[in-house]
mmCIF file with all atom_site columns, C-alpha atoms in Angstrom:
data_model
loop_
_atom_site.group_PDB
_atom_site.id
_atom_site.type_symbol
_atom_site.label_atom_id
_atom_site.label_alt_id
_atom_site.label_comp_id
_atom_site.label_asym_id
_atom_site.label_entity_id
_atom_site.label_seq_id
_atom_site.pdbx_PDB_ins_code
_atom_site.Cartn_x
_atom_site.Cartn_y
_atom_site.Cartn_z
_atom_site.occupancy
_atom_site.B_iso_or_equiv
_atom_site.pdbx_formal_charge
_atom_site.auth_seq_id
_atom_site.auth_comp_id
_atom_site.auth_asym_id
_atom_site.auth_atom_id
_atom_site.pdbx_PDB_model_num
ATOM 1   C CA . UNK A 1 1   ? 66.039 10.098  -19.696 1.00 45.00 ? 457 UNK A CA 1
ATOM 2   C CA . UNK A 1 2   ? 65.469 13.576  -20.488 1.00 44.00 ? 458 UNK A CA 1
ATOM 3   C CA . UNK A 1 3   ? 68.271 16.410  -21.052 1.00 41.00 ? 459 UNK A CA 1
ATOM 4   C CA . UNK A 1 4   ? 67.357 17.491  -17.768 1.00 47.00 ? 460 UNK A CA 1
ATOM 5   C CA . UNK A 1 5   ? 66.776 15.253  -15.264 1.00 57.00 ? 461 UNK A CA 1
ATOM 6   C CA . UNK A 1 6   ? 65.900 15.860  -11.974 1.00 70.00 ? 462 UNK A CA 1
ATOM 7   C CA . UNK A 1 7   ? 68.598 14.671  -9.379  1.00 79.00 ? 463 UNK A CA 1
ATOM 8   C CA . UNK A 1 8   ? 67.504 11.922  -7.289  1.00 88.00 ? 464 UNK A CA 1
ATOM 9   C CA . UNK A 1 9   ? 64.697 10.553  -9.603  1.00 94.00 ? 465 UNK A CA 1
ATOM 10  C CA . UNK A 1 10  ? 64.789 7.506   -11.321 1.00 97.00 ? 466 UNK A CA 1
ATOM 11  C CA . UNK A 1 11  ? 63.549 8.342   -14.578 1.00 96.00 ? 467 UNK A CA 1
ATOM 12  C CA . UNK A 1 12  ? 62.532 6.000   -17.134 1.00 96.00 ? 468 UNK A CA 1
ATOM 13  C CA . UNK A 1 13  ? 65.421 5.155   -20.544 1.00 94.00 ? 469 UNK A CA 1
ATOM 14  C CA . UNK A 1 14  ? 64.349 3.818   -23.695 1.00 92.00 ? 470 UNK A CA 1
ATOM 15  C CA . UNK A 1 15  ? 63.919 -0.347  -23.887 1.00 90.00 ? 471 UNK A CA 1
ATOM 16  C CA . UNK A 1 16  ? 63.489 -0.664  -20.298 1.00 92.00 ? 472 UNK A CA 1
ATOM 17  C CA . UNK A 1 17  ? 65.063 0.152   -17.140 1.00 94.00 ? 473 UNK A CA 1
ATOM 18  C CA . UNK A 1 18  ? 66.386 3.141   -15.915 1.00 96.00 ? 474 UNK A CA 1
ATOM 19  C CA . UNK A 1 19  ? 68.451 6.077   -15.010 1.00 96.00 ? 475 UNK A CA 1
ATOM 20  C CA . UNK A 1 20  ? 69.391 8.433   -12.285 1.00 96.00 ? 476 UNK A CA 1
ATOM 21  C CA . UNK A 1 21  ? 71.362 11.469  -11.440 1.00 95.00 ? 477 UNK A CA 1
ATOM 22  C CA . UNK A 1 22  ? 73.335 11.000  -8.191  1.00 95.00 ? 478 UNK A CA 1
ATOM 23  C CA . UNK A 1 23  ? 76.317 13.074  -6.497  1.00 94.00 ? 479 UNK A CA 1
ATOM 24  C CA . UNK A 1 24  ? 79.444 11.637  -5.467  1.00 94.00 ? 480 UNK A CA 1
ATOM 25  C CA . UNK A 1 25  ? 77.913 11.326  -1.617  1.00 94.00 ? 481 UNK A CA 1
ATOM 26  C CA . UNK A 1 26  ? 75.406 10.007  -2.895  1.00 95.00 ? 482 UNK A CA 1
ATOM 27  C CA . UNK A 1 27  ? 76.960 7.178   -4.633  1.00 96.00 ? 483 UNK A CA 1
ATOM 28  C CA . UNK A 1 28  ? 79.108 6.341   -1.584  1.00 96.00 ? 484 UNK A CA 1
ATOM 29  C CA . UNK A 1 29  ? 76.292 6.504   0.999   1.00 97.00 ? 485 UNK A CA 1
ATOM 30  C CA . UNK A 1 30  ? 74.301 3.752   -1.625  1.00 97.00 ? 486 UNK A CA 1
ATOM 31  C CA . UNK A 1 31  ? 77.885 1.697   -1.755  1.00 98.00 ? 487 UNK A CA 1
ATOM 32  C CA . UNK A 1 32  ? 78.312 1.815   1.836   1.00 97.00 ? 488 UNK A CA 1
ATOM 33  C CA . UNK A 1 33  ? 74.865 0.780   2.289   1.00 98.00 ? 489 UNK A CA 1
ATOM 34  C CA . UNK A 1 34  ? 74.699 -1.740  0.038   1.00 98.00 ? 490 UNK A CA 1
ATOM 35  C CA . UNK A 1 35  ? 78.052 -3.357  1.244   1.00 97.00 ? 491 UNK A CA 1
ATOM 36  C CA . UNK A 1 36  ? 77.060 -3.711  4.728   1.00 97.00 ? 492 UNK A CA 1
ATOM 37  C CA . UNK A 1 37  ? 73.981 -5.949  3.252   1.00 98.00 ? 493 UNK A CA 1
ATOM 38  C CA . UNK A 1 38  ? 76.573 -7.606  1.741   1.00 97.00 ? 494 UNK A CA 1
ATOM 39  C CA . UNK A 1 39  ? 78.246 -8.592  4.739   1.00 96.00 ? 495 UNK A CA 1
ATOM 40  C CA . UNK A 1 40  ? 74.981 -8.575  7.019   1.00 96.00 ? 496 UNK A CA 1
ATOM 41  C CA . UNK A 1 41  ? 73.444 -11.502 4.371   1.00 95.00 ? 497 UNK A CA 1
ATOM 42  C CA . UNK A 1 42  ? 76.620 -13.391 4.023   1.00 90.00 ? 498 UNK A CA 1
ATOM 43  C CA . UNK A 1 43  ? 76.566 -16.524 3.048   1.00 82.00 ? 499 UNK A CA 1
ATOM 44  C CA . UNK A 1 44  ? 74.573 -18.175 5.520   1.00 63.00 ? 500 UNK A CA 1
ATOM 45  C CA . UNK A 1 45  ? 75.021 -21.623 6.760   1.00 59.00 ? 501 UNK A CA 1
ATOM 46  C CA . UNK A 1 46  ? 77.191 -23.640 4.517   1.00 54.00 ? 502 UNK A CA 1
ATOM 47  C CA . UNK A 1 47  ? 77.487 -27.371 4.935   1.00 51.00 ? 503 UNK A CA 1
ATOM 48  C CA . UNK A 1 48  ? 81.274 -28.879 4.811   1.00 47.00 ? 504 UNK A CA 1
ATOM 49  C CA . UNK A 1 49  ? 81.720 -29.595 1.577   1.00 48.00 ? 505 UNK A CA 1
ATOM 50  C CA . UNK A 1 50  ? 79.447 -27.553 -0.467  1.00 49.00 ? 506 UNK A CA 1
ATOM 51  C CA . UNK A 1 51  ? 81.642 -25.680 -2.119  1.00 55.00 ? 507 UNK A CA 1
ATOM 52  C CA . UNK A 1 52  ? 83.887 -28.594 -3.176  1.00 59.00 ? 508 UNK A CA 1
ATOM 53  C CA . UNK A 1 53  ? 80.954 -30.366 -5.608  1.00 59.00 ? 509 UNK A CA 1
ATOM 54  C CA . UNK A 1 54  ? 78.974 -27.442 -8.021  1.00 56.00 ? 510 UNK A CA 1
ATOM 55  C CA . UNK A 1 55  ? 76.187 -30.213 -8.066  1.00 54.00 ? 511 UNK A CA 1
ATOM 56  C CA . UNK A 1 56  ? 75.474 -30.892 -4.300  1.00 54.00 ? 512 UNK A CA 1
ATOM 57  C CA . UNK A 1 57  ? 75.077 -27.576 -4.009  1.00 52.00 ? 513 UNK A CA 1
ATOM 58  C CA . UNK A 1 58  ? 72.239 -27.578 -5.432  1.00 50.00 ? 514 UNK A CA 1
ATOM 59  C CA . UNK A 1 59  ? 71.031 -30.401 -2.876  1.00 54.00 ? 515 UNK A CA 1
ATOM 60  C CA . UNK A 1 60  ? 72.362 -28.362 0.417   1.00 63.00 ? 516 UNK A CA 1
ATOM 61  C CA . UNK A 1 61  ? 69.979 -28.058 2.605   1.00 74.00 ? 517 UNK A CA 1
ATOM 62  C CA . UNK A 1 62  ? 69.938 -24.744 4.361   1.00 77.00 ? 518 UNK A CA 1
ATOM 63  C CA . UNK A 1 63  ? 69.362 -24.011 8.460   1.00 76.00 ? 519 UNK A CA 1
ATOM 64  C CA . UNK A 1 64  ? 65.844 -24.670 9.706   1.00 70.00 ? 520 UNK A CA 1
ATOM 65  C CA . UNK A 1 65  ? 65.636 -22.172 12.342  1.00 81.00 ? 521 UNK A CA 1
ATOM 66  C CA . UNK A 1 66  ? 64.645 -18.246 12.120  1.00 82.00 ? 522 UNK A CA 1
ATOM 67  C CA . UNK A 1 67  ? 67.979 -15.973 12.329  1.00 88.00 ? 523 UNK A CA 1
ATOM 68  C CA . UNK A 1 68  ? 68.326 -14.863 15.994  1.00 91.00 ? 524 UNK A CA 1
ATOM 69  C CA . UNK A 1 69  ? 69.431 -10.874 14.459  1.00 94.00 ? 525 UNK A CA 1
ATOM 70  C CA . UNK A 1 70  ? 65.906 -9.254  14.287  1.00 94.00 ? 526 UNK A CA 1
ATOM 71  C CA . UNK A 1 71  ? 66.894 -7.649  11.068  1.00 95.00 ? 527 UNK A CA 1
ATOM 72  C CA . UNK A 1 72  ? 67.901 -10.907 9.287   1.00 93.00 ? 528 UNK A CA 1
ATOM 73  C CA . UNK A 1 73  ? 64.755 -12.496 10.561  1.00 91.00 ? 529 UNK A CA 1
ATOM 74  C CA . UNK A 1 74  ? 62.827 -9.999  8.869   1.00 93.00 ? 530 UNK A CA 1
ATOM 75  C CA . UNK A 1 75  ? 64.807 -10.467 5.870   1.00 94.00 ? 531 UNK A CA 1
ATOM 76  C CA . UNK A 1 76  ? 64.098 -14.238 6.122   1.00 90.00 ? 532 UNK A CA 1
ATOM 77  C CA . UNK A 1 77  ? 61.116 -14.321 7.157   1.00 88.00 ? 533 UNK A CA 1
ATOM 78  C CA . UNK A 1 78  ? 58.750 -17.837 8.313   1.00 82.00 ? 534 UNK A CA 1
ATOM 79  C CA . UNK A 1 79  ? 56.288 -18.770 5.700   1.00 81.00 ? 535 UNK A CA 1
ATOM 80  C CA . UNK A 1 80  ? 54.291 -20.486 7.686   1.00 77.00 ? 536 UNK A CA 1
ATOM 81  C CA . UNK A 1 81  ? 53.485 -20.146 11.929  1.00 73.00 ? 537 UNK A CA 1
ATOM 82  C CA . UNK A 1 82  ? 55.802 -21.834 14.059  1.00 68.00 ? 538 UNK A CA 1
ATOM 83  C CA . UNK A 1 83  ? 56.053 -25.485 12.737  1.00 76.00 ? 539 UNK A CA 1
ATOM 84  C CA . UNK A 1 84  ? 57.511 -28.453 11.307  1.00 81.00 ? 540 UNK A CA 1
ATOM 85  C CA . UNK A 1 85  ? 56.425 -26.991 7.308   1.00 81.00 ? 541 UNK A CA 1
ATOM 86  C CA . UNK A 1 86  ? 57.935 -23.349 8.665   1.00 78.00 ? 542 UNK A CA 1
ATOM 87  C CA . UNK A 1 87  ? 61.635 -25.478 9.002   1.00 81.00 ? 543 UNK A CA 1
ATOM 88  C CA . UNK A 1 88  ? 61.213 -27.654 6.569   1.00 82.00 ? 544 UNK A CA 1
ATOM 89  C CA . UNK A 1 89  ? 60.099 -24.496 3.766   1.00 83.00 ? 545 UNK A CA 1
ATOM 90  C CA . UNK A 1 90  ? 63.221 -22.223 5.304   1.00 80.00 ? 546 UNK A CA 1
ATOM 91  C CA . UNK A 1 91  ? 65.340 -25.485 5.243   1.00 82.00 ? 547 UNK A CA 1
ATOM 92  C CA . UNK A 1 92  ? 64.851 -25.676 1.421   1.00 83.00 ? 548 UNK A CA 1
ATOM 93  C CA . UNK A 1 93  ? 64.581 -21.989 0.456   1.00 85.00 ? 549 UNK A CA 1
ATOM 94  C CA . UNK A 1 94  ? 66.744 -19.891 2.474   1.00 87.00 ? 550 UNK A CA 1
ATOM 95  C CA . UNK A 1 95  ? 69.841 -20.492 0.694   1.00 89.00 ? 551 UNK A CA 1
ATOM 96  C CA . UNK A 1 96  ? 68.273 -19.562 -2.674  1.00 91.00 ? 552 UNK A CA 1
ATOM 97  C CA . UNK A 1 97  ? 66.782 -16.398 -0.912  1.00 92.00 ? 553 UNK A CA 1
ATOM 98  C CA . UNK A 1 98  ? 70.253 -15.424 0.810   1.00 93.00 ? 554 UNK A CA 1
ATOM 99  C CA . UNK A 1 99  ? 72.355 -15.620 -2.915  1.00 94.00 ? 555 UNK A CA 1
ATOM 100 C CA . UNK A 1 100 ? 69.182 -13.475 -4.314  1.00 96.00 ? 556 UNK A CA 1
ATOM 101 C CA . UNK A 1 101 ? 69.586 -10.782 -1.632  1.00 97.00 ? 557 UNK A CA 1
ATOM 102 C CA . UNK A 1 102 ? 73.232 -10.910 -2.373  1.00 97.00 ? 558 UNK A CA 1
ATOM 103 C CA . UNK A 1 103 ? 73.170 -10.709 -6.080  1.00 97.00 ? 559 UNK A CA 1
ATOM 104 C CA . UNK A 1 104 ? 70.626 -7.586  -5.589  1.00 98.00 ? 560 UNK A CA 1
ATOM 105 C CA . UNK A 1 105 ? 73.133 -5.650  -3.355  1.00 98.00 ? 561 UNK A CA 1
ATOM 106 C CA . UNK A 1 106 ? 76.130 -6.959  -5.011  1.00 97.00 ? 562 UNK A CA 1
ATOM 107 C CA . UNK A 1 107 ? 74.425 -5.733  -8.594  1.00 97.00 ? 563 UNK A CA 1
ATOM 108 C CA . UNK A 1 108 ? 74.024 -2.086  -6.651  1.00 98.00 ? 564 UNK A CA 1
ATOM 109 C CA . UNK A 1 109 ? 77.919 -1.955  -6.423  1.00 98.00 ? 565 UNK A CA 1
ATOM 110 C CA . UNK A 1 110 ? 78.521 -2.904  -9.594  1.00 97.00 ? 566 UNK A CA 1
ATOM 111 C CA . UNK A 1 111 ? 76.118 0.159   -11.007 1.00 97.00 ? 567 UNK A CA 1
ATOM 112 C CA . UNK A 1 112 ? 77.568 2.223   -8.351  1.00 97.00 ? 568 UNK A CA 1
ATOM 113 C CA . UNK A 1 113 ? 81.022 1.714   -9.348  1.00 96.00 ? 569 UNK A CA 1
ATOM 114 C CA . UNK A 1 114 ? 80.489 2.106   -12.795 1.00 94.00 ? 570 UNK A CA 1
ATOM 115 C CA . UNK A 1 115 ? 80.866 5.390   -12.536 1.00 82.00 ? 571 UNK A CA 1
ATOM 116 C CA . UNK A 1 116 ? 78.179 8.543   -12.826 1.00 76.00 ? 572 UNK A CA 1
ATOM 117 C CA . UNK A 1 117 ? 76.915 11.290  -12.508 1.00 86.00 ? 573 UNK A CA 1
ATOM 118 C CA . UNK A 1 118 ? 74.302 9.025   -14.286 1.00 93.00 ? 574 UNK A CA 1
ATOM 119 C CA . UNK A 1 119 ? 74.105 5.634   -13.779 1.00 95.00 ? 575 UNK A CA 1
ATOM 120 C CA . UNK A 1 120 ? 71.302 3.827   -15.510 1.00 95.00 ? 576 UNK A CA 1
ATOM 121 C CA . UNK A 1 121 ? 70.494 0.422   -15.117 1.00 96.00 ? 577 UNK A CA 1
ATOM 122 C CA . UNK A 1 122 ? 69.379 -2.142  -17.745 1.00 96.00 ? 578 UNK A CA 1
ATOM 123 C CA . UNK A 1 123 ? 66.007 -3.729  -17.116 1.00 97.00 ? 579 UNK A CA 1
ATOM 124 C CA . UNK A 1 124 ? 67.666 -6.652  -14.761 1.00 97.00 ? 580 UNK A CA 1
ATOM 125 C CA . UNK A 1 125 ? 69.791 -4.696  -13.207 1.00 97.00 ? 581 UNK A CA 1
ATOM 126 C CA . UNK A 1 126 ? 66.457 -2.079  -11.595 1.00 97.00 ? 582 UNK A CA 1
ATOM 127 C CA . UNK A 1 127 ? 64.793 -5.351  -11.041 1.00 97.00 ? 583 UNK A CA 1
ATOM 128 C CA . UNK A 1 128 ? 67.838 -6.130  -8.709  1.00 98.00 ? 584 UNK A CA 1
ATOM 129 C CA . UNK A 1 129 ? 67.460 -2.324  -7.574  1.00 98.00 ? 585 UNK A CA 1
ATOM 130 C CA . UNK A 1 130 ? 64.420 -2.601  -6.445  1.00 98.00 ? 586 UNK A CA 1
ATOM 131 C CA . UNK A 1 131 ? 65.165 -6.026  -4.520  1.00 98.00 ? 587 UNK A CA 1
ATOM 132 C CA . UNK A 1 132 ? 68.154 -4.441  -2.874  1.00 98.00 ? 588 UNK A CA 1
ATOM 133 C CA . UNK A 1 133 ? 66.863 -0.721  -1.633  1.00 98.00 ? 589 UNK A CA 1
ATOM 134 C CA . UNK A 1 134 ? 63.611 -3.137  -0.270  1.00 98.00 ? 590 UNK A CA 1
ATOM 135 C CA . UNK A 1 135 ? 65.787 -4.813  1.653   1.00 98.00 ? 591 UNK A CA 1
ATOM 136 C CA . UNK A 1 136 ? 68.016 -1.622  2.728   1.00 98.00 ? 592 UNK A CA 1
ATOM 137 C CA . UNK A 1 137 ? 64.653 -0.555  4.275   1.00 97.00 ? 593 UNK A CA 1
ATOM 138 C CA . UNK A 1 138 ? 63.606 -3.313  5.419   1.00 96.00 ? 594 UNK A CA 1
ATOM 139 C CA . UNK A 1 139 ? 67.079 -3.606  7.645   1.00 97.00 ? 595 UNK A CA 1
ATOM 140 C CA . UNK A 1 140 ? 66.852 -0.262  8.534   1.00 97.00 ? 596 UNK A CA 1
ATOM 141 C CA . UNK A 1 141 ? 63.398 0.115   9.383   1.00 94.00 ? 597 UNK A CA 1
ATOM 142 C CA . UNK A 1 142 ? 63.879 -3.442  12.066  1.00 95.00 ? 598 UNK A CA 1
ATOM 143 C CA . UNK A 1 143 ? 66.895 -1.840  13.272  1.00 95.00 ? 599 UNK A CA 1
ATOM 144 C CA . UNK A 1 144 ? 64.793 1.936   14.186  1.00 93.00 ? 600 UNK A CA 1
ATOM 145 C CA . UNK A 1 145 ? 61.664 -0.625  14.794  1.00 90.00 ? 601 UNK A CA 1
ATOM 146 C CA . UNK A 1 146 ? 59.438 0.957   12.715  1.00 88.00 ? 602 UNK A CA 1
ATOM 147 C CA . UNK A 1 147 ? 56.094 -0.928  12.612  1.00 80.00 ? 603 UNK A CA 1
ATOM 148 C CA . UNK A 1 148 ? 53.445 -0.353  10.207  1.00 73.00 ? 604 UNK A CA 1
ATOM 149 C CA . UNK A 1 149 ? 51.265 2.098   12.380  1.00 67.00 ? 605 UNK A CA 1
ATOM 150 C CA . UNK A 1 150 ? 54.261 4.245   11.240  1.00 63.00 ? 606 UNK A CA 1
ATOM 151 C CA . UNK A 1 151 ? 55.580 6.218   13.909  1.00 66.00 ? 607 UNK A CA 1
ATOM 152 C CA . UNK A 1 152 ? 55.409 9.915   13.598  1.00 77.00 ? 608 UNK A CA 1
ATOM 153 C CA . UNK A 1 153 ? 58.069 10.244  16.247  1.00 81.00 ? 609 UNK A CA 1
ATOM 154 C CA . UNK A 1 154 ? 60.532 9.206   13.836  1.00 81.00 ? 610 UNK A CA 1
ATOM 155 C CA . UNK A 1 155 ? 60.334 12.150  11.720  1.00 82.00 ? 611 UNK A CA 1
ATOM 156 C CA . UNK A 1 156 ? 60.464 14.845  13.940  1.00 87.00 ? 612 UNK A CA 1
ATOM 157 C CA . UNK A 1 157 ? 63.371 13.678  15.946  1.00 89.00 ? 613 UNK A CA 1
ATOM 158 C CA . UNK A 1 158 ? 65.935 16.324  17.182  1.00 92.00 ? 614 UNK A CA 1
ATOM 159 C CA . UNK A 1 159 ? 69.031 16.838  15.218  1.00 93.00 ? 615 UNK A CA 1
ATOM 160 C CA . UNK A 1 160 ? 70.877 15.418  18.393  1.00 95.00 ? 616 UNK A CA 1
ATOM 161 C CA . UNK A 1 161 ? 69.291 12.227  18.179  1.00 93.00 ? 617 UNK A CA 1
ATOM 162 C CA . UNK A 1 162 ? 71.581 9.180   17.365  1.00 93.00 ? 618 UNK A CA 1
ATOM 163 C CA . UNK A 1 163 ? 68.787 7.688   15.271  1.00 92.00 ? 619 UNK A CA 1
ATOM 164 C CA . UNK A 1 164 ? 68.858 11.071  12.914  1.00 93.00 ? 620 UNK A CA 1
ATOM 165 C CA . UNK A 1 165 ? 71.325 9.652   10.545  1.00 94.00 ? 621 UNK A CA 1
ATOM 166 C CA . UNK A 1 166 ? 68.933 6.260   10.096  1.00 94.00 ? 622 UNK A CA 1
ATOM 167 C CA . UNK A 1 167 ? 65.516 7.546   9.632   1.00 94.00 ? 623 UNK A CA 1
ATOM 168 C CA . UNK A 1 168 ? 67.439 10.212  7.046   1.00 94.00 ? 624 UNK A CA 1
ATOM 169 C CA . UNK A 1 169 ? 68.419 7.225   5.113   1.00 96.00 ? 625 UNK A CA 1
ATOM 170 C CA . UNK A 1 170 ? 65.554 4.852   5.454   1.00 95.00 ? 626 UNK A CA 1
ATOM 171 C CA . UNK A 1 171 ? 63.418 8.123   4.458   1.00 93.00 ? 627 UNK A CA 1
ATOM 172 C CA . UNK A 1 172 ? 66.063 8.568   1.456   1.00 96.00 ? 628 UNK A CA 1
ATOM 173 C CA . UNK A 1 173 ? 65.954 5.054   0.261   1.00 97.00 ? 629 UNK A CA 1
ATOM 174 C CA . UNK A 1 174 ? 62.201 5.070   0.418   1.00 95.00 ? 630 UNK A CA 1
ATOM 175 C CA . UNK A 1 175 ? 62.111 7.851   -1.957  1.00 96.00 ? 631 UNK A CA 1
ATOM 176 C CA . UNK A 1 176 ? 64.836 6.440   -4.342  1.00 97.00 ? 632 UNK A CA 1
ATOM 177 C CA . UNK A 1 177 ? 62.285 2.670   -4.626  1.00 97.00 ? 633 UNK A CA 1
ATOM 178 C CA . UNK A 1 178 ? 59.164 4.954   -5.111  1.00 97.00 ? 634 UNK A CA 1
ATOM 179 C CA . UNK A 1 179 ? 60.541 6.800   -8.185  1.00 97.00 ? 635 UNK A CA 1
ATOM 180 C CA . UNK A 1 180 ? 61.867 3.712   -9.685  1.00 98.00 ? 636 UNK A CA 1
ATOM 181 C CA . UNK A 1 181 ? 58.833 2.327   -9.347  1.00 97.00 ? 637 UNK A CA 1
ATOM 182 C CA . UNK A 1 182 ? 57.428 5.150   -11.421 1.00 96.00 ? 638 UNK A CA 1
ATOM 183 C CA . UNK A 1 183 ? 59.940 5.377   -13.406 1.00 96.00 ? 639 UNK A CA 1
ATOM 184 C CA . UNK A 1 184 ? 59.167 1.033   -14.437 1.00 95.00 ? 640 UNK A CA 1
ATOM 185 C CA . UNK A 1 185 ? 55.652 1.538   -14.350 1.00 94.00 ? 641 UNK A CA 1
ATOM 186 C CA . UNK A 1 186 ? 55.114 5.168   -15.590 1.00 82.00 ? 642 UNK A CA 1
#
């Protein structure tokens, strides 16, 4: 990262990774964010038990129905159409895909409370960034239903509008995954 780096822009550090200027309001809007994944994820399902024996955890079987919150269900999506292999697949893999999703968040707050200005993050650690500010968006856009024929309506909406503060951020966080994508790849 350069003496000067622009605020708000991931910019590429030696080895890997990556680093970015942020403001205090900055960093608390990305915590705050970022926490309420946390606690929209949670830990799913849990079968009696599974916490008591380290190895059958790694037999539990996890729910075989979609999440009924349109925002988790996007999150956790089917692999397959309705069906028996859509239940059995989310049966097996949803568990696995719910601790992901919470290590990505969880490794946002740990960045974010390092401390900044700066805060750069180690190859794994903007791996996990990009993982977590996805799937800020991706709650963000269900919850504003934003489809993919992108709805202009969204970004000219009066100041008034209760849904202001939302498309700000999903438009924010959109920015923040695009430069450290550069910033990986550049």
């Amino acid at each position: 990262m350069g003496r000067r780096a622009r605020a708000g822009y991931f910019e590429p550090v030696p080895g890997g990774g990556a680093a970015i200027a942020l403001d205090t309001v900055e960093i608390s809007i990305l915590r705050s964010l970022a926490v309420q994944l946390l606690e929209l994820v949670g830990p799913g399902e849990q079968p009696a038990g599974a916490d008591d024996d380290p190895l059958a955890g790694l037999f539990t079987e996890g729910p075989s129905k979609p999440p009924d919150d349109p925002a988790l269900a996007r999150l956790f999506p089917d692999a397959y159409e309705e069906s028996e292999e859509a239940a059995e697949f989310r049966r097996f893999t949803e568990n696995d895909l719910r601790a992901r999703k919470r290590e990505d968040a969880l490794a946002m707050v740990r960045v974010l409370d390092s401390g900044g200005p700066v805060l750069k993050l180690a190859p794994g650690e903007a791996r996990q960034w990009l993982g977590g500010l996805n799937d800020l968006r991706l709650t963000i856009g269900t919850r504003l239903e934003v489809t993919e024929d992108e709805n202009d309506e969204l970004y000219h909406l009066d100041d008034s509008d209760p849904r202001k503060p939302l498309v700000m951020a999903y438009l924010w966080l959109g920015g923040l995954q695009e430069s450290l994508v550069e910033a990986l790849t550049g």
